[in-house]
Amino acid sequence: SPSPLDEFPEGGLTAWTTTFGVFLVQFCGFGYTTSFGVYEDFYNEHYLTNETSSAISWIGSSNTFLFAVASLISGALYDRGYFYHAIITGAILQSFSLFMLSLAKPNQYYQIFLAQGVCSGIASGLMNTPSMIVISQHFRRKRTLVMAFVAAGTSLGAIVHPIMLNNLLNGPVGFTNGVRISAAMVSGLLLIACLCMRTRLDPPTTPVNYIAAFKKCIYDVPLMFMIAGGFLFQVGFFYPLFFFQLDSVKHGISITFSFYSLVILNASNCVGRVTSGYIATYTGVPNLTIIGTFSCGVIILGMIGLNSLASVVVLGVFYGYFAGLYVAMLAPLVATLTPDISELGGRMGIAASISGFGSLIGTPIAGALLTSNYIWWMPALFAGIVALAGSMVYGIMRFMFIKGQMGRQALKCQTSLC
């Protein structure tokens, strides 16, 4: 008879408290990263006035890239049974990086780069992959739905953090104390998250060999197309997240409303993530990924026409929603393409780290195209075209995945007949 460990609880106190802890990790980790648009605007206007938009973008893009690279390392740690070590180290480093950011002085680029670009990115990556994978120990049938729910933590974080930061940094509190208040909130929530999350299964007796796993991935054609599509799409994906508020300000829209432009985008993003799990049950994960990425590419091109309050609302709502669909499907998509669940940690880390190169170079290129004269159509055109190219590669991925499934099904039928 099967062991009770082979049965997924699909609920219960431990499973749902773990889910809540993962939700908080997403809120304080990638949710903070995707709030960088507030810092992009503040650094351009007040704190790093000696630097170009491209140089400032390297802070945020380095954060997202190191987030992806650290996800590969944390995936390996998870596979070797170091779940709690990775989570607690990441939480402490995230708290440390934000408190160190509060000590950074105006026009001291290297101080901000090290604290926010390097330390915070590594911290978020250490927490991200183990927290997402641990859900797979508690849920199987509901896995996509639960992963979509916890992914909404990023969107909620990207709503709360910009509201708080815009009011603190641009108000009487100022940069130093404003960042410290934000760091204190993040530290408290991460403490709760660490207390909530629990593993259910022992680590694999033979941990994933990442060199062997990477060699195996090379022969998995759908997975390679997924990684290539992710790389291309993420070159353009972060352009609105980093530049939307600055774009609104520079087009003469009221400062008060511009401060909430990212909130509009991320509120819609949250709705997209929450609803994605339900939509995916009808469309399938690969199809929903294609819908989300194609729509994002078209909307980024539409940012060329941003020139009024109404256009900010429309673009923010639609981009946020479809970006939410895409992000919520990242982990389920890797799970869908992974026949052996024991390889999930390795594959998620490999896919995230390689695709992360797209996020590293995308926004600095967009910032360079923007120039000091703020020529907005150039970065929007670049980001939109590359994002659409990534969506097309995802389409090829789906075709190859379905083709492989049909081949295996035909072979299974022939074997059963024999």
mmCIF file with all atom_site columns, C-alpha atoms in Angstrom, residues 216-369:
data_model
loop_
_atom_site.group_PDB
_atom_site.id
_atom_site.type_symbol
_atom_site.label_atom_id
_atom_site.label_alt_id
_atom_site.label_comp_id
_atom_site.label_asym_id
_atom_site.label_entity_id
_atom_site.label_seq_id
_atom_site.pdbx_PDB_ins_code
_atom_site.Cartn_x
_atom_site.Cartn_y
_atom_site.Cartn_z
_atom_site.occupancy
_atom_site.B_iso_or_equiv
_atom_site.pdbx_formal_charge
_atom_site.auth_seq_id
_atom_site.auth_comp_id
_atom_site.auth_asym_id
_atom_site.auth_atom_id
_atom_site.pdbx_PDB_model_num
ATOM 1   C CA . LYS A 1 216 ? 19.297 16.931 -19.560 1.00 0.00 ? 216 LYS A CA 1
ATOM 2   C CA . CYS A 1 217 ? 17.487 20.246 -20.058 1.00 0.00 ? 217 CYS A CA 1
ATOM 3   C CA . ILE A 1 218 ? 19.353 20.819 -23.313 1.00 0.00 ? 218 ILE A CA 1
ATOM 4   C CA . TYR A 1 219 ? 17.629 17.771 -24.796 1.00 0.00 ? 219 TYR A CA 1
ATOM 5   C CA . ASP A 1 220 ? 14.220 18.876 -23.499 1.00 0.00 ? 220 ASP A CA 1
ATOM 6   C CA . VAL A 1 221 ? 13.153 20.941 -26.500 1.00 0.00 ? 221 VAL A CA 1
ATOM 7   C CA . PRO A 1 222 ? 9.983  22.531 -25.015 1.00 0.00 ? 222 PRO A CA 1
ATOM 8   C CA . LEU A 1 223 ? 11.912 23.577 -21.894 1.00 0.00 ? 223 LEU A CA 1
ATOM 9   C CA . MET A 1 224 ? 14.677 25.173 -23.962 1.00 0.00 ? 224 MET A CA 1
ATOM 10  C CA . PHE A 1 225 ? 12.123 27.152 -25.969 1.00 0.00 ? 225 PHE A CA 1
ATOM 11  C CA . MET A 1 226 ? 10.500 28.199 -22.697 1.00 0.00 ? 226 MET A CA 1
ATOM 12  C CA . ILE A 1 227 ? 13.853 29.486 -21.394 1.00 0.00 ? 227 ILE A CA 1
ATOM 13  C CA . ALA A 1 228 ? 14.567 31.310 -24.685 1.00 0.00 ? 228 ALA A CA 1
ATOM 14  C CA . GLY A 1 229 ? 11.091 32.833 -24.674 1.00 0.00 ? 229 GLY A CA 1
ATOM 15  C CA . GLY A 1 230 ? 11.528 33.919 -21.053 1.00 0.00 ? 230 GLY A CA 1
ATOM 16  C CA . PHE A 1 231 ? 14.860 35.571 -21.847 1.00 0.00 ? 231 PHE A CA 1
ATOM 17  C CA . LEU A 1 232 ? 13.447 37.592 -24.747 1.00 0.00 ? 232 LEU A CA 1
ATOM 18  C CA . PHE A 1 233 ? 10.234 38.520 -22.974 1.00 0.00 ? 233 PHE A CA 1
ATOM 19  C CA . GLN A 1 234 ? 11.981 39.691 -19.826 1.00 0.00 ? 234 GLN A CA 1
ATOM 20  C CA . VAL A 1 235 ? 14.141 42.079 -21.861 1.00 0.00 ? 235 VAL A CA 1
ATOM 21  C CA . GLY A 1 236 ? 10.963 44.109 -22.364 1.00 0.00 ? 236 GLY A CA 1
ATOM 22  C CA . PHE A 1 237 ? 8.880  43.013 -19.393 1.00 0.00 ? 237 PHE A CA 1
ATOM 23  C CA . PHE A 1 238 ? 10.394 45.285 -16.737 1.00 0.00 ? 238 PHE A CA 1
ATOM 24  C CA . TYR A 1 239 ? 10.323 48.472 -18.832 1.00 0.00 ? 239 TYR A CA 1
ATOM 25  C CA . PRO A 1 240 ? 6.830  49.557 -17.651 1.00 0.00 ? 240 PRO A CA 1
ATOM 26  C CA . LEU A 1 241 ? 7.520  48.467 -14.073 1.00 0.00 ? 241 LEU A CA 1
ATOM 27  C CA . PHE A 1 242 ? 10.635 50.641 -13.862 1.00 0.00 ? 242 PHE A CA 1
ATOM 28  C CA . PHE A 1 243 ? 9.671  53.633 -16.018 1.00 0.00 ? 243 PHE A CA 1
ATOM 29  C CA . PHE A 1 244 ? 5.873  53.958 -15.806 1.00 0.00 ? 244 PHE A CA 1
ATOM 30  C CA . GLN A 1 245 ? 5.862  56.494 -12.943 1.00 0.00 ? 245 GLN A CA 1
ATOM 31  C CA . LEU A 1 246 ? 8.716  58.534 -14.433 1.00 0.00 ? 246 LEU A CA 1
ATOM 32  C CA . ASP A 1 247 ? 6.964  58.486 -17.824 1.00 0.00 ? 247 ASP A CA 1
ATOM 33  C CA . SER A 1 248 ? 3.803  59.831 -16.219 1.00 0.00 ? 248 SER A CA 1
ATOM 34  C CA . VAL A 1 249 ? 5.655  62.599 -14.374 1.00 0.00 ? 249 VAL A CA 1
ATOM 35  C CA . LYS A 1 250 ? 7.596  63.718 -17.452 1.00 0.00 ? 250 LYS A CA 1
ATOM 36  C CA . HIS A 1 251 ? 4.401  63.963 -19.510 1.00 0.00 ? 251 HIS A CA 1
ATOM 37  C CA . GLY A 1 252 ? 3.064  66.650 -17.204 1.00 0.00 ? 252 GLY A CA 1
ATOM 38  C CA . ILE A 1 253 ? 0.507  64.554 -15.366 1.00 0.00 ? 253 ILE A CA 1
ATOM 39  C CA . SER A 1 254 ? -0.015 65.684 -11.771 1.00 0.00 ? 254 SER A CA 1
ATOM 40  C CA . ILE A 1 255 ? 2.601  64.503 -9.312  1.00 0.00 ? 255 ILE A CA 1
ATOM 41  C CA . THR A 1 256 ? -0.021 63.183 -6.898  1.00 0.00 ? 256 THR A CA 1
ATOM 42  C CA . PHE A 1 257 ? -1.662 61.024 -9.557  1.00 0.00 ? 257 PHE A CA 1
ATOM 43  C CA . SER A 1 258 ? 1.676  59.920 -11.010 1.00 0.00 ? 258 SER A CA 1
ATOM 44  C CA . PHE A 1 259 ? 2.669  58.567 -7.609  1.00 0.00 ? 259 PHE A CA 1
ATOM 45  C CA . TYR A 1 260 ? -0.301 56.192 -7.883  1.00 0.00 ? 260 TYR A CA 1
ATOM 46  C CA . SER A 1 261 ? 0.381  55.113 -11.486 1.00 0.00 ? 261 SER A CA 1
ATOM 47  C CA . LEU A 1 262 ? 2.361  52.091 -10.281 1.00 0.00 ? 262 LEU A CA 1
ATOM 48  C CA . VAL A 1 263 ? -0.357 51.335 -7.733  1.00 0.00 ? 263 VAL A CA 1
ATOM 49  C CA . ILE A 1 264 ? -2.928 51.160 -10.544 1.00 0.00 ? 264 ILE A CA 1
ATOM 50  C CA . LEU A 1 265 ? -0.654 48.877 -12.555 1.00 0.00 ? 265 LEU A CA 1
ATOM 51  C CA . ASN A 1 266 ? 0.108  46.585 -9.631  1.00 0.00 ? 266 ASN A CA 1
ATOM 52  C CA . ALA A 1 267 ? -3.468 46.463 -8.348  1.00 0.00 ? 267 ALA A CA 1
ATOM 53  C CA . SER A 1 268 ? -4.504 45.179 -11.757 1.00 0.00 ? 268 SER A CA 1
ATOM 54  C CA . ASN A 1 269 ? -1.498 42.850 -11.651 1.00 0.00 ? 269 ASN A CA 1
ATOM 55  C CA . CYS A 1 270 ? -2.824 41.386 -8.398  1.00 0.00 ? 270 CYS A CA 1
ATOM 56  C CA . VAL A 1 271 ? -6.196 40.716 -10.012 1.00 0.00 ? 271 VAL A CA 1
ATOM 57  C CA . GLY A 1 272 ? -4.429 39.015 -12.906 1.00 0.00 ? 272 GLY A CA 1
ATOM 58  C CA . ARG A 1 273 ? -2.459 36.728 -10.606 1.00 0.00 ? 273 ARG A CA 1
ATOM 59  C CA . VAL A 1 274 ? -5.479 35.776 -8.496  1.00 0.00 ? 274 VAL A CA 1
ATOM 60  C CA . THR A 1 275 ? -7.689 34.993 -11.488 1.00 0.00 ? 275 THR A CA 1
ATOM 61  C CA . SER A 1 276 ? -4.957 33.216 -13.457 1.00 0.00 ? 276 SER A CA 1
ATOM 62  C CA . GLY A 1 277 ? -5.401 29.964 -11.560 1.00 0.00 ? 277 GLY A CA 1
ATOM 63  C CA . TYR A 1 278 ? -9.071 29.772 -12.500 1.00 0.00 ? 278 TYR A CA 1
ATOM 64  C CA . ILE A 1 279 ? -8.476 30.771 -16.128 1.00 0.00 ? 279 ILE A CA 1
ATOM 65  C CA . ALA A 1 280 ? -5.647 28.244 -16.502 1.00 0.00 ? 280 ALA A CA 1
ATOM 66  C CA . THR A 1 281 ? -8.020 25.397 -15.649 1.00 0.00 ? 281 THR A CA 1
ATOM 67  C CA . TYR A 1 282 ? -9.842 26.167 -18.899 1.00 0.00 ? 282 TYR A CA 1
ATOM 68  C CA . THR A 1 283 ? -7.062 27.405 -21.181 1.00 0.00 ? 283 THR A CA 1
ATOM 69  C CA . GLY A 1 284 ? -4.117 25.378 -19.894 1.00 0.00 ? 284 GLY A CA 1
ATOM 70  C CA . VAL A 1 285 ? -0.910 26.879 -18.515 1.00 0.00 ? 285 VAL A CA 1
ATOM 71  C CA . PRO A 1 286 ? 1.024  27.145 -21.841 1.00 0.00 ? 286 PRO A CA 1
ATOM 72  C CA . ASN A 1 287 ? -1.898 28.840 -23.614 1.00 0.00 ? 287 ASN A CA 1
ATOM 73  C CA . LEU A 1 288 ? -2.397 31.371 -20.831 1.00 0.00 ? 288 LEU A CA 1
ATOM 74  C CA . THR A 1 289 ? 1.328  32.158 -20.857 1.00 0.00 ? 289 THR A CA 1
ATOM 75  C CA . ILE A 1 290 ? 1.143  32.952 -24.568 1.00 0.00 ? 290 ILE A CA 1
ATOM 76  C CA . ILE A 1 291 ? -1.961 35.113 -24.113 1.00 0.00 ? 291 ILE A CA 1
ATOM 77  C CA . GLY A 1 292 ? -0.303 37.058 -21.292 1.00 0.00 ? 292 GLY A CA 1
ATOM 78  C CA . THR A 1 293 ? 3.015  37.659 -23.050 1.00 0.00 ? 293 THR A CA 1
ATOM 79  C CA . PHE A 1 294 ? 1.498  38.640 -26.406 1.00 0.00 ? 294 PHE A CA 1
ATOM 80  C CA . SER A 1 295 ? -0.887 41.100 -24.742 1.00 0.00 ? 295 SER A CA 1
ATOM 81  C CA . CYS A 1 296 ? 1.967  42.617 -22.709 1.00 0.00 ? 296 CYS A CA 1
ATOM 82  C CA . GLY A 1 297 ? 4.026  43.158 -25.857 1.00 0.00 ? 297 GLY A CA 1
ATOM 83  C CA . VAL A 1 298 ? 1.165  44.957 -27.593 1.00 0.00 ? 298 VAL A CA 1
ATOM 84  C CA . ILE A 1 299 ? 0.478  47.161 -24.549 1.00 0.00 ? 299 ILE A CA 1
ATOM 85  C CA . ILE A 1 300 ? 4.159  48.115 -24.215 1.00 0.00 ? 300 ILE A CA 1
ATOM 86  C CA . LEU A 1 301 ? 4.019  49.346 -27.800 1.00 0.00 ? 301 LEU A CA 1
ATOM 87  C CA . GLY A 1 302 ? 0.903  51.272 -26.791 1.00 0.00 ? 302 GLY A CA 1
ATOM 88  C CA . MET A 1 303 ? 2.972  53.168 -24.217 1.00 0.00 ? 303 MET A CA 1
ATOM 89  C CA . ILE A 1 304 ? 4.296  55.212 -27.131 1.00 0.00 ? 304 ILE A CA 1
ATOM 90  C CA . GLY A 1 305 ? 0.949  57.008 -26.971 1.00 0.00 ? 305 GLY A CA 1
ATOM 91  C CA . LEU A 1 306 ? 1.033  57.772 -23.227 1.00 0.00 ? 306 LEU A CA 1
ATOM 92  C CA . ASN A 1 307 ? 0.258  61.486 -22.895 1.00 0.00 ? 307 ASN A CA 1
ATOM 93  C CA . SER A 1 308 ? -2.738 61.920 -20.605 1.00 0.00 ? 308 SER A CA 1
ATOM 94  C CA . LEU A 1 309 ? -4.253 60.791 -17.328 1.00 0.00 ? 309 LEU A CA 1
ATOM 95  C CA . ALA A 1 310 ? -6.707 58.513 -19.160 1.00 0.00 ? 310 ALA A CA 1
ATOM 96  C CA . SER A 1 311 ? -3.901 56.792 -21.081 1.00 0.00 ? 311 SER A CA 1
ATOM 97  C CA . VAL A 1 312 ? -1.999 56.153 -17.839 1.00 0.00 ? 312 VAL A CA 1
ATOM 98  C CA . VAL A 1 313 ? -5.059 54.471 -16.326 1.00 0.00 ? 313 VAL A CA 1
ATOM 99  C CA . VAL A 1 314 ? -5.841 52.365 -19.394 1.00 0.00 ? 314 VAL A CA 1
ATOM 100 C CA . LEU A 1 315 ? -2.252 51.253 -19.994 1.00 0.00 ? 315 LEU A CA 1
ATOM 101 C CA . GLY A 1 316 ? -1.660 50.602 -16.298 1.00 0.00 ? 316 GLY A CA 1
ATOM 102 C CA . VAL A 1 317 ? -4.801 48.493 -15.880 1.00 0.00 ? 317 VAL A CA 1
ATOM 103 C CA . PHE A 1 318 ? -4.298 46.360 -18.986 1.00 0.00 ? 318 PHE A CA 1
ATOM 104 C CA . TYR A 1 319 ? -0.550 45.892 -18.661 1.00 0.00 ? 319 TYR A CA 1
ATOM 105 C CA . GLY A 1 320 ? -0.836 45.065 -14.985 1.00 0.00 ? 320 GLY A CA 1
ATOM 106 C CA . TYR A 1 321 ? -3.499 42.433 -15.584 1.00 0.00 ? 321 TYR A CA 1
ATOM 107 C CA . PHE A 1 322 ? -1.741 40.568 -18.387 1.00 0.00 ? 322 PHE A CA 1
ATOM 108 C CA . ALA A 1 323 ? 1.640  40.838 -16.641 1.00 0.00 ? 323 ALA A CA 1
ATOM 109 C CA . GLY A 1 324 ? -0.041 39.243 -13.626 1.00 0.00 ? 324 GLY A CA 1
ATOM 110 C CA . LEU A 1 325 ? -1.229 36.339 -15.767 1.00 0.00 ? 325 LEU A CA 1
ATOM 111 C CA . TYR A 1 326 ? 2.300  35.810 -17.066 1.00 0.00 ? 326 TYR A CA 1
ATOM 112 C CA . VAL A 1 327 ? 4.106  35.943 -13.726 1.00 0.00 ? 327 VAL A CA 1
ATOM 113 C CA . ALA A 1 328 ? 1.584  33.666 -12.033 1.00 0.00 ? 328 ALA A CA 1
ATOM 114 C CA . MET A 1 329 ? 2.155  31.038 -14.729 1.00 0.00 ? 329 MET A CA 1
ATOM 115 C CA . LEU A 1 330 ? 5.979  30.952 -14.461 1.00 0.00 ? 330 LEU A CA 1
ATOM 116 C CA . ALA A 1 331 ? 6.233  28.300 -11.742 1.00 0.00 ? 331 ALA A CA 1
ATOM 117 C CA . PRO A 1 332 ? 3.254  26.211 -12.981 1.00 0.00 ? 332 PRO A CA 1
ATOM 118 C CA . LEU A 1 333 ? 4.700  26.303 -16.503 1.00 0.00 ? 333 LEU A CA 1
ATOM 119 C CA . VAL A 1 334 ? 7.997  24.781 -15.358 1.00 0.00 ? 334 VAL A CA 1
ATOM 120 C CA . ALA A 1 335 ? 6.008  22.222 -13.341 1.00 0.00 ? 335 ALA A CA 1
ATOM 121 C CA . THR A 1 336 ? 3.930  21.402 -16.435 1.00 0.00 ? 336 THR A CA 1
ATOM 122 C CA . LEU A 1 337 ? 7.070  20.782 -18.488 1.00 0.00 ? 337 LEU A CA 1
ATOM 123 C CA . THR A 1 338 ? 8.700  18.679 -15.733 1.00 0.00 ? 338 THR A CA 1
ATOM 124 C CA . PRO A 1 339 ? 7.609  15.006 -15.761 1.00 0.00 ? 339 PRO A CA 1
ATOM 125 C CA . ASP A 1 340 ? 9.678  14.132 -12.662 1.00 0.00 ? 340 ASP A CA 1
ATOM 126 C CA . ILE A 1 341 ? 8.759  16.328 -9.665  1.00 0.00 ? 341 ILE A CA 1
ATOM 127 C CA . SER A 1 342 ? 12.141 15.614 -8.032  1.00 0.00 ? 342 SER A CA 1
ATOM 128 C CA . GLU A 1 343 ? 13.764 17.710 -10.793 1.00 0.00 ? 343 GLU A CA 1
ATOM 129 C CA . LEU A 1 344 ? 11.466 20.687 -10.267 1.00 0.00 ? 344 LEU A CA 1
ATOM 130 C CA . GLY A 1 345 ? 13.847 22.640 -8.028  1.00 0.00 ? 345 GLY A CA 1
ATOM 131 C CA . GLY A 1 346 ? 16.737 22.288 -10.434 1.00 0.00 ? 346 GLY A CA 1
ATOM 132 C CA . ARG A 1 347 ? 14.673 23.183 -13.484 1.00 0.00 ? 347 ARG A CA 1
ATOM 133 C CA . MET A 1 348 ? 13.121 26.221 -11.841 1.00 0.00 ? 348 MET A CA 1
ATOM 134 C CA . GLY A 1 349 ? 16.543 27.495 -10.840 1.00 0.00 ? 349 GLY A CA 1
ATOM 135 C CA . ILE A 1 350 ? 18.064 26.900 -14.277 1.00 0.00 ? 350 ILE A CA 1
ATOM 136 C CA . ALA A 1 351 ? 15.132 28.500 -16.100 1.00 0.00 ? 351 ALA A CA 1
ATOM 137 C CA . ALA A 1 352 ? 15.047 31.526 -13.788 1.00 0.00 ? 352 ALA A CA 1
ATOM 138 C CA . SER A 1 353 ? 18.801 32.169 -13.897 1.00 0.00 ? 353 SER A CA 1
ATOM 139 C CA . ILE A 1 354 ? 19.113 31.996 -17.698 1.00 0.00 ? 354 ILE A CA 1
ATOM 140 C CA . SER A 1 355 ? 15.956 34.021 -18.331 1.00 0.00 ? 355 SER A CA 1
ATOM 141 C CA . GLY A 1 356 ? 17.217 36.509 -15.752 1.00 0.00 ? 356 GLY A CA 1
ATOM 142 C CA . PHE A 1 357 ? 19.872 37.747 -18.189 1.00 0.00 ? 357 PHE A CA 1
ATOM 143 C CA . GLY A 1 358 ? 17.001 39.346 -20.094 1.00 0.00 ? 358 GLY A CA 1
ATOM 144 C CA . SER A 1 359 ? 15.965 41.384 -17.063 1.00 0.00 ? 359 SER A CA 1
ATOM 145 C CA . LEU A 1 360 ? 19.611 42.373 -16.494 1.00 0.00 ? 360 LEU A CA 1
ATOM 146 C CA . ILE A 1 361 ? 20.089 44.020 -19.876 1.00 0.00 ? 361 ILE A CA 1
ATOM 147 C CA . GLY A 1 362 ? 16.549 45.117 -20.730 1.00 0.00 ? 362 GLY A CA 1
ATOM 148 C CA . THR A 1 363 ? 15.950 48.236 -18.652 1.00 0.00 ? 363 THR A CA 1
ATOM 149 C CA . PRO A 1 364 ? 19.520 49.646 -18.982 1.00 0.00 ? 364 PRO A CA 1
ATOM 150 C CA . ILE A 1 365 ? 19.131 49.415 -22.764 1.00 0.00 ? 365 ILE A CA 1
ATOM 151 C CA . ALA A 1 366 ? 15.745 51.111 -22.456 1.00 0.00 ? 366 ALA A CA 1
ATOM 152 C CA . GLY A 1 367 ? 17.291 53.803 -20.260 1.00 0.00 ? 367 GLY A CA 1
ATOM 153 C CA . ALA A 1 368 ? 20.053 54.396 -22.808 1.00 0.00 ? 368 ALA A CA 1
ATOM 154 C CA . LEU A 1 369 ? 17.491 54.690 -25.606 1.00 0.00 ? 369 LEU A CA 1
#
